[in-house]
Coordinates of C-alpha atoms (C1' of nucleotides) in Angstrom, one line a residue:
Chain D
M267 CA -76.7 -50.2 134.4
E268 CA -80.3 -51.3 134.8
K269 CA -81.2 -49.4 131.7
L270 CA -78.7 -51.5 129.7
I271 CA -80.2 -54.7 131.1
N272 CA -83.7 -53.6 130.4
Y273 CA -82.7 -52.7 126.9
L274 CA -81.0 -56.1 126.3
L275 CA -84.1 -57.9 127.6
Q276 CA -86.2 -56.4 124.8
F277 CA -84.1 -58.4 122.3
G278 CA -83.8 -61.8 124.1
Q279 CA -84.0 -63.7 127.3
L280 CA -81.4 -63.5 130.1
N281 CA -81.5 -65.3 133.4
P282 CA -80.4 -63.7 136.7
H283 CA -77.0 -65.3 136.6
Q284 CA -76.3 -64.1 133.1
I285 CA -77.5 -60.6 134.0
E286 CA -75.0 -60.6 136.9
L287 CA -72.3 -61.7 134.6
I288 CA -73.0 -58.8 132.2
K289 CA -73.0 -56.3 135.0
S290 CA -69.7 -57.6 136.2
K291 CA -68.2 -57.0 132.7
A292 CA -69.6 -53.4 132.4
I293 CA -68.5 -50.2 133.9
T294 CA -70.2 -46.8 134.1
I295 CA -68.5 -43.6 133.1
K296 CA -69.4 -40.0 133.0
L297 CA -68.7 -37.8 130.0
A298 CA -68.9 -34.0 130.5
R299 CA -70.6 -31.9 127.9
D300 CA -68.6 -30.9 124.9
H301 CA -66.1 -33.7 125.5
F302 CA -65.5 -36.4 122.9
Y303 CA -66.2 -40.1 123.6
F304 CA -64.3 -41.1 120.5
E305 CA -62.5 -39.3 117.7
A306 CA -61.4 -39.9 114.1
G307 CA -58.2 -41.9 113.8
K308 CA -58.8 -44.1 116.8
V309 CA -59.9 -47.8 116.8
Q310 CA -63.0 -48.8 118.7
R311 CA -62.0 -51.2 121.4
E312 CA -65.3 -51.1 123.4
V313 CA -69.0 -50.6 123.0
A314 CA -70.8 -47.9 125.0
F315 CA -74.5 -47.7 125.9
L316 CA -75.8 -44.3 126.5
T317 CA -77.9 -44.2 129.7
E318 CA -78.0 -40.4 130.1
G319 CA -77.6 -37.4 127.9
I320 CA -77.2 -36.8 124.2
I321 CA -74.3 -37.5 121.9
R322 CA -73.8 -36.3 118.4
I323 CA -71.9 -38.1 115.7
C324 CA -70.1 -35.8 113.3
Y325 CA -67.3 -35.8 110.7
Y326 CA -65.5 -33.4 108.4
N327 CA -66.1 -33.3 104.7
R328 CA -63.5 -32.5 102.0
D329 CA -64.3 -28.8 102.3
G330 CA -63.5 -29.0 106.0
D331 CA -67.1 -28.3 107.0
E332 CA -68.2 -30.1 110.1
I333 CA -71.3 -32.3 109.4
T334 CA -73.5 -33.7 112.1
K335 CA -74.5 -37.1 110.9
Y336 CA -77.0 -37.9 113.6
F337 CA -77.9 -37.6 117.3
L338 CA -78.1 -40.4 119.8
D339 CA -80.2 -40.2 123.0
E340 CA -80.7 -42.4 126.0
N341 CA -80.9 -46.2 125.3
N342 CA -78.7 -46.3 122.3
F343 CA -75.4 -47.8 121.7
V344 CA -72.6 -45.4 120.8
V345 CA -70.2 -47.3 118.6
D346 CA -68.8 -47.1 115.1
V347 CA -69.7 -50.7 114.1
N348 CA -67.2 -50.7 111.2
S349 CA -64.3 -49.6 113.4
Y350 CA -65.3 -52.0 116.2
T351 CA -65.9 -55.0 113.9
L352 CA -62.9 -54.6 111.6
Q353 CA -60.6 -52.9 114.1
I354 CA -59.8 -50.1 111.8
P355 CA -59.7 -46.4 112.7
T356 CA -63.0 -44.5 112.7
V357 CA -63.4 -41.3 110.7
E358 CA -66.1 -39.9 113.0
Y359 CA -66.3 -38.0 116.2
A360 CA -68.8 -38.7 119.1
Q361 CA -69.3 -35.6 121.2
A362 CA -71.4 -35.2 124.3
I363 CA -73.7 -32.2 123.9
T364 CA -75.1 -32.6 127.3
N365 CA -73.4 -34.3 130.3
C366 CA -73.6 -38.0 129.6
E367 CA -73.5 -41.3 131.4
L368 CA -72.2 -44.3 129.5
V369 CA -72.0 -48.0 130.3
I370 CA -68.9 -49.5 128.7
I371 CA -68.1 -53.1 127.8
S372 CA -64.7 -53.8 126.4
R373 CA -64.2 -55.9 123.3
E374 CA -62.5 -58.6 125.3
N375 CA -65.5 -58.7 127.7
M376 CA -67.9 -58.7 124.8
Q377 CA -66.1 -61.8 123.4
E378 CA -66.3 -63.5 126.8
L379 CA -70.0 -62.8 127.0
S380 CA -70.4 -64.1 123.5
M381 CA -68.7 -67.4 124.5
T382 CA -70.5 -67.7 127.8
I383 CA -74.1 -66.6 127.1
I384 CA -76.1 -68.6 124.6
G385 CA -78.0 -66.2 122.5
W386 CA -75.7 -63.2 123.3
D387 CA -74.7 -62.8 119.7
A388 CA -78.2 -63.0 118.5
I389 CA -79.2 -60.2 120.9
I390 CA -76.3 -58.0 119.9
N391 CA -77.0 -58.6 116.2
K392 CA -80.7 -57.7 116.5
I393 CA -79.7 -54.5 118.4
T394 CA -77.1 -53.6 115.8
V395 CA -79.4 -54.1 112.9
K396 CA -82.2 -52.2 114.6
G397 CA -79.8 -49.3 115.3
M398 CA -78.7 -49.1 111.7
A399 CA -82.2 -49.5 110.3
D400 CA -83.4 -46.6 112.6
K401 CA -80.7 -44.4 111.2
V402 CA -81.5 -45.2 107.6
N403 CA -85.2 -44.7 108.1
R404 CA -84.7 -41.5 110.0
I405 CA -82.3 -39.9 107.5
S406 CA -83.6 -41.2 104.2
P407 CA -87.0 -39.4 104.1
M408 CA -85.3 -36.1 104.9
L409 CA -84.0 -35.8 101.4
A410 CA -87.5 -35.5 100.1
E411 CA -88.5 -32.9 102.7
D412 CA -87.9 -29.2 102.8
A413 CA -86.1 -27.7 105.7
T414 CA -89.3 -26.8 107.6
E415 CA -90.6 -30.3 107.4
R416 CA -87.3 -31.7 108.4
Y417 CA -87.2 -29.5 111.4
L418 CA -90.8 -30.2 112.5
N419 CA -90.3 -34.0 112.1
F420 CA -87.1 -33.7 114.2
M421 CA -89.1 -31.8 116.8
K422 CA -91.8 -34.5 116.8
K423 CA -89.3 -37.3 117.1
F424 CA -87.3 -35.7 119.8
P425 CA -89.6 -33.2 121.5
N426 CA -87.3 -32.9 124.5
L427 CA -84.2 -32.8 122.5
A428 CA -84.4 -29.8 120.3
H429 CA -84.0 -27.3 123.1
R430 CA -80.9 -29.0 124.4
I431 CA -79.0 -29.1 121.1
P432 CA -77.1 -26.0 120.0
Q433 CA -78.8 -24.6 116.9
L434 CA -75.5 -24.8 115.1
Y435 CA -75.4 -28.6 115.3
L436 CA -79.1 -29.1 114.7
A437 CA -78.8 -27.0 111.5
S438 CA -75.9 -29.1 110.3
F439 CA -77.9 -32.2 110.9
L440 CA -80.9 -30.8 109.0
G441 CA -78.6 -29.8 106.1
I442 CA -79.3 -26.1 106.4
T443 CA -77.4 -23.1 107.8
P444 CA -78.0 -21.8 111.3
T445 CA -79.4 -18.7 109.7
S446 CA -82.1 -20.6 107.9
L447 CA -83.0 -22.6 110.9
S448 CA -83.4 -19.4 112.9
R449 CA -85.7 -18.0 110.2
I450 CA -87.7 -21.3 110.1
R451 CA -88.2 -21.2 113.8
R452 CA -89.4 -17.6 113.7
Q453 CA -91.8 -18.4 110.9
I454 CA -93.3 -21.4 112.8
S455 CA -93.8 -19.4 115.9
E456 CA -95.9 -16.9 114.0
Chain T
M94 CA -75.0 -68.4 91.6
E95 CA -71.2 -68.1 91.6
K96 CA -71.5 -64.4 92.3
L97 CA -73.3 -65.2 95.5
I98 CA -70.7 -67.7 96.6
N99 CA -67.9 -65.3 95.8
Y100 CA -69.6 -62.6 97.7
L101 CA -70.1 -64.8 100.7
L102 CA -66.5 -65.8 100.7
Q103 CA -65.5 -62.2 101.2
F104 CA -67.1 -62.4 104.7
G105 CA -65.9 -65.8 105.9
Q106 CA -64.6 -69.2 105.0
L107 CA -66.7 -71.9 103.4
N108 CA -65.4 -75.3 102.3
P109 CA -66.5 -77.0 99.1
H110 CA -69.1 -79.2 100.8
Q111 CA -70.7 -76.1 102.4
I112 CA -70.7 -74.3 99.1
E113 CA -72.5 -77.2 97.5
L114 CA -75.0 -77.1 100.3
I115 CA -75.7 -73.4 99.8
K116 CA -76.1 -73.9 96.1
S117 CA -78.6 -76.7 96.7
K118 CA -80.7 -74.3 98.8
A119 CA -80.7 -71.5 96.4
I120 CA -82.7 -70.9 93.2
T121 CA -82.1 -68.4 90.4
I122 CA -85.0 -66.3 89.1
K123 CA -85.4 -63.7 86.5
L124 CA -87.3 -60.4 87.1
A125 CA -88.4 -58.4 84.1
R126 CA -87.9 -54.7 84.0
D127 CA -90.6 -52.6 85.8
H128 CA -91.8 -55.6 87.7
F129 CA -91.8 -55.7 91.5
Y130 CA -89.8 -58.1 93.5
F131 CA -91.7 -57.2 96.6
E132 CA -94.4 -54.8 97.5
A133 CA -95.7 -53.0 100.6
G134 CA -98.0 -55.1 102.7
K135 CA -96.3 -58.5 102.1
V136 CA -94.0 -60.3 104.6
Q137 CA -90.5 -61.2 103.5
R138 CA -90.1 -64.9 103.5
E139 CA -86.9 -65.2 101.6
V140 CA -83.7 -63.3 100.9
A141 CA -82.6 -62.3 97.4
F142 CA -79.1 -61.7 96.1
L143 CA -79.0 -59.5 93.0
T144 CA -76.6 -60.9 90.4
E145 CA -77.7 -58.9 87.4
G146 CA -79.5 -55.6 87.0
I147 CA -80.6 -52.7 89.1
I148 CA -83.4 -52.5 91.6
R149 CA -84.8 -49.5 93.3
I150 CA -86.4 -49.4 96.7
C151 CA -89.2 -46.9 97.0
Y152 CA -92.2 -46.0 99.2
Y153 CA -95.0 -43.5 99.4
N154 CA -95.0 -40.6 101.8
R155 CA -98.1 -39.1 103.4
D156 CA -98.6 -36.8 100.5
G157 CA -98.8 -39.8 98.2
D158 CA -95.5 -38.9 96.5
E159 CA -93.4 -41.8 95.5
I160 CA -90.0 -41.6 97.0
T161 CA -87.0 -43.6 95.8
K162 CA -85.1 -44.6 98.9
Y163 CA -82.0 -46.0 97.2
F164 CA -80.8 -48.2 94.3
L165 CA -79.2 -51.6 94.5
D166 CA -76.9 -53.0 91.9
E167 CA -75.2 -56.3 91.3
N168 CA -73.8 -58.0 94.4
N169 CA -76.2 -56.7 96.9
F170 CA -78.9 -58.4 98.9
V171 CA -82.5 -57.3 98.3
V172 CA -84.4 -57.7 101.5
D173 CA -86.3 -55.6 104.0
V174 CA -84.4 -56.8 107.0
N175 CA -87.1 -55.6 109.4
S176 CA -89.8 -57.5 107.6
Y177 CA -87.7 -60.6 107.2
T178 CA -86.5 -60.7 110.8
L179 CA -89.7 -59.8 112.5
Q180 CA -92.0 -61.3 109.9
I181 CA -94.1 -58.2 109.7
P182 CA -95.3 -56.6 106.4
T183 CA -92.9 -54.3 104.6
V184 CA -93.9 -50.8 103.7
E185 CA -91.6 -50.6 100.7
Y186 CA -91.5 -51.6 97.1
A187 CA -88.6 -53.2 95.2
Q188 CA -88.9 -52.6 91.5
A189 CA -86.6 -53.8 88.8
I190 CA -85.6 -50.9 86.6
T191 CA -83.6 -53.2 84.3
N192 CA -84.1 -56.9 83.7
C193 CA -82.7 -58.6 86.8
E194 CA -81.4 -61.9 87.9
L195 CA -81.8 -62.9 91.5
V196 CA -80.6 -65.8 93.6
I197 CA -83.2 -66.6 96.2
I198 CA -82.9 -68.5 99.5
S199 CA -86.1 -69.1 101.5
R200 CA -86.3 -68.4 105.2
E201 CA -86.6 -72.1 106.0
N202 CA -83.4 -72.8 104.0
M203 CA -81.6 -69.9 105.6
Q204 CA -82.5 -71.4 109.0
E205 CA -81.2 -74.8 107.8
L206 CA -77.9 -73.2 106.6
S207 CA -77.7 -71.4 109.9
M208 CA -77.9 -74.7 111.8
T209 CA -75.6 -76.6 109.5
I210 CA -72.8 -74.3 108.7
I211 CA -70.7 -73.1 111.5
G212 CA -70.1 -69.4 111.0
W213 CA -73.0 -68.9 108.7
D214 CA -74.7 -66.5 111.1
A215 CA -71.5 -64.5 111.4
I216 CA -71.2 -64.2 107.7
I217 CA -74.8 -63.1 107.3
N218 CA -74.6 -60.6 110.1
K219 CA -71.4 -59.0 108.7
I220 CA -73.2 -58.7 105.3
T221 CA -76.3 -57.2 106.9
V222 CA -74.4 -54.7 108.9
K223 CA -72.2 -53.7 106.0
G224 CA -75.2 -53.3 103.7
M225 CA -76.9 -51.0 106.2
A226 CA -73.8 -49.0 106.9
D227 CA -73.3 -48.5 103.2
K228 CA -76.8 -47.0 102.9
V229 CA -76.3 -44.7 105.9
N230 CA -72.9 -43.5 104.6
R231 CA -74.2 -43.0 101.1
I232 CA -77.3 -41.1 102.1
S233 CA -76.2 -39.1 105.1
P234 CA -73.7 -36.8 103.4
M235 CA -76.2 -35.9 100.7
L236 CA -78.1 -33.7 103.2
A237 CA -75.1 -31.4 103.3
E238 CA -74.7 -31.2 99.6
D239 CA -76.5 -29.2 97.0
A240 CA -78.3 -31.0 94.1
T241 CA -75.4 -30.7 91.7
E242 CA -73.0 -32.3 94.1
R243 CA -75.4 -35.0 94.9
Y244 CA -75.8 -35.8 91.2
L245 CA -72.1 -35.7 90.5
N246 CA -71.3 -38.0 93.5
F247 CA -74.0 -40.4 92.3
M248 CA -72.4 -40.4 88.9
K249 CA -69.0 -41.0 90.4
K250 CA -70.3 -43.9 92.5
F251 CA -72.4 -45.5 89.8
P252 CA -70.8 -44.3 86.5
N253 CA -72.6 -47.1 84.5
L254 CA -75.9 -46.7 86.3
A255 CA -77.0 -43.1 85.7
H256 CA -77.8 -43.7 82.1
R257 CA -79.9 -46.8 82.9
I258 CA -82.1 -45.2 85.5
P259 CA -85.1 -43.2 84.4
Q260 CA -84.5 -39.6 85.4
L261 CA -87.8 -39.5 87.3
Y262 CA -86.5 -42.1 89.8
L263 CA -83.0 -40.6 90.0
A264 CA -84.5 -37.2 90.7
S265 CA -86.6 -38.6 93.5
F266 CA -83.6 -40.3 95.0
L267 CA -81.6 -37.1 94.8
G268 CA -84.4 -35.2 96.5
I269 CA -85.2 -32.9 93.6
T270 CA -87.7 -32.6 90.8
P271 CA -87.1 -34.1 87.4
T272 CA -87.1 -30.6 86.0
S273 CA -84.3 -29.5 88.3
L274 CA -82.2 -32.6 87.4
S275 CA -82.7 -31.9 83.7
R276 CA -81.4 -28.3 84.3
I277 CA -78.4 -29.6 86.3
R278 CA -77.5 -32.0 83.6
R279 CA -77.6 -29.3 81.0
Q280 CA -75.5 -27.0 83.1
I281 CA -72.9 -29.6 83.7
S282 CA -72.6 -30.5 80.0
E283 CA -71.8 -26.9 79.1
Chain J
dA207 C1' -72.7 -6.6 138.1
dA208 C1' -69.1 -6.1 134.3
dT209 C1' -66.6 -8.3 130.7
dG210 C1' -65.9 -10.8 126.8
dC211 C1' -67.0 -14.8 124.0
dT212 C1' -70.1 -17.5 121.6
dT213 C1' -74.6 -18.2 119.8
dC214 C1' -78.6 -16.5 117.8
dT215 C1' -81.4 -13.2 115.1
dT216 C1' -82.3 -10.1 111.3
dG217 C1' -81.8 -7.5 106.9
dC218 C1' -80.3 -7.3 102.3
dC219 C1' -79.5 -9.5 98.1
dA220 C1' -77.9 -13.5 95.2
dA221 C1' -78.3 -18.2 94.0
dA222 C1' -80.7 -22.5 93.9
dT223 C1' -84.8 -25.0 93.4
dG224 C1' -89.9 -25.7 92.6
dG225 C1' -94.4 -25.3 90.0
dC226 C1' -96.6 -25.1 86.0
dA227 C1' -97.2 -25.4 81.2
dA228 C1' -95.8 -25.9 76.5
dG229 C1' -92.8 -28.0 73.3
dT230 C1' -89.6 -31.9 72.1
dT231 C1' -87.8 -36.3 72.2
dT232 C1' -87.9 -41.2 73.2
dC233 C1' -89.9 -45.6 73.1
dG234 C1' -93.0 -49.3 72.7
dT235 C1' -97.1 -51.0 70.2
dC236 C1' -99.6 -51.7 66.4
Chain B
dG213 C1' -93.2 -46.6 59.5
dA214 C1' -97.3 -44.3 62.1
dC215 C1' -99.2 -43.5 66.3
dG216 C1' -99.7 -42.5 71.1
dA217 C1' -98.1 -42.4 75.7
dA218 C1' -94.6 -41.4 78.7
dA219 C1' -90.3 -39.1 79.6
dC220 C1' -87.4 -35.3 79.0
dT221 C1' -86.4 -30.3 78.1
dT222 C1' -87.1 -25.5 78.4
dG223 C1' -89.1 -20.9 79.7
dC224 C1' -91.3 -18.0 83.0
dC225 C1' -91.9 -16.7 87.5
dA226 C1' -92.5 -17.7 92.7
dT227 C1' -90.5 -19.6 96.7
dT228 C1' -86.8 -21.4 99.4
dT229 C1' -82.3 -21.2 100.9
dG230 C1' -77.5 -19.3 101.2
dG231 C1' -73.9 -15.7 102.0
dC232 C1' -72.5 -12.0 104.4
dA233 C1' -72.5 -8.6 107.9
dA234 C1' -74.4 -6.1 111.8
dG235 C1' -76.8 -6.2 115.8
dA236 C1' -79.0 -8.6 119.9
dA237 C1' -79.1 -12.1 123.3
dG238 C1' -77.3 -15.7 126.1
dC239 C1' -73.7 -17.5 129.0
dA240 C1' -69.5 -18.3 131.5
dT241 C1' -65.7 -16.2 134.1
dT242 C1' -64.1 -12.8 136.9

DNA sequence: AATGCTTCTTGCCAAATGGCAAGTTTCGTC
DNA sequence: GACGAAACTTGCCATTTGGCAAGAAGCATT
């Protein structure tokens, strides 16, 4: 819960009264490894802030292959903005790949906070834009890199994450097969 | 100018008075092919709405290679949100690859519109989030595709655009060499 | 500790892509 | 219309990556 508040404070000011209000609107939940926080077909009716663990966002392409779109670690919001904003079903899955702790605020409570706290919308918008920009800037350069560079950059960005992610999922994110990733890892260690 | 208004109206309501106000704050400019709308090192002090033409966003990686990050066509905003929001220098270039027409609103005028028009911020935020989500959703699946699929999907998405883009830039966007793109095109035409 | 399941590694070969260089085309300028 | 520069195509070969299958290792349950 404190992690959420600290994160929000990076994007705007909140007085103690407002902080208490936010806390009263949020609940903490646990999500066990391998379980899904949301699944394709459902409509997002809440936002979740990841305070512990790693979640991967994935979907299925026309060939039925499972594609890992990106990973989220601590201090990130886990929400399909499109589904949440427009109240339409998401097409993605959010799966815990470690045990996770999430702070949840329902859509109704978000709207109450929006009406009560001056500047709340501005904070949320900054966070939303930053979150999406991070994704673009992380994924975009990967197209111009070969698999080894993609892997090394991922390792550099998430040094503590690579060992916790099943190679299957990491390979899918990097756009290569698990076999290739295995070879790349061997080659690097030599 | 009408294109901008029509686009805004997709994201919220505006009455005739408000529409006139917006028009009075905006100016239309032309940008000749190959010229840059913005360049790395400068701070974004305005937003631009592309009403005619195609712009590509590119940058240079550590090896000095020029990487095309994405293309923008009509009815898209051309702005580095990070630079505009935080007033820090951008690291990207926006280059017209056809003659372009842009509708410009300065940051000061944007702030005036924000203070004058109820719901303006909400409209802009929806557009911003949609724009970024489009980029993520367009680029992300490409990692899992081979070069031919990436090319065909690009053609499907922008059927009228592929012929207008120099192959050099398109190849860079697809993450392959111009040579490879040439071969792929030949193979498809057989 | 044994079992069985999943994940990871490795080898073999095929397919895709890159690097380089030469030839061809396109396009703008004079 | 001639010229020159840039972009595009093609051939040759090296490198990267994928596909498949077998073996090895890790991990949970019993």
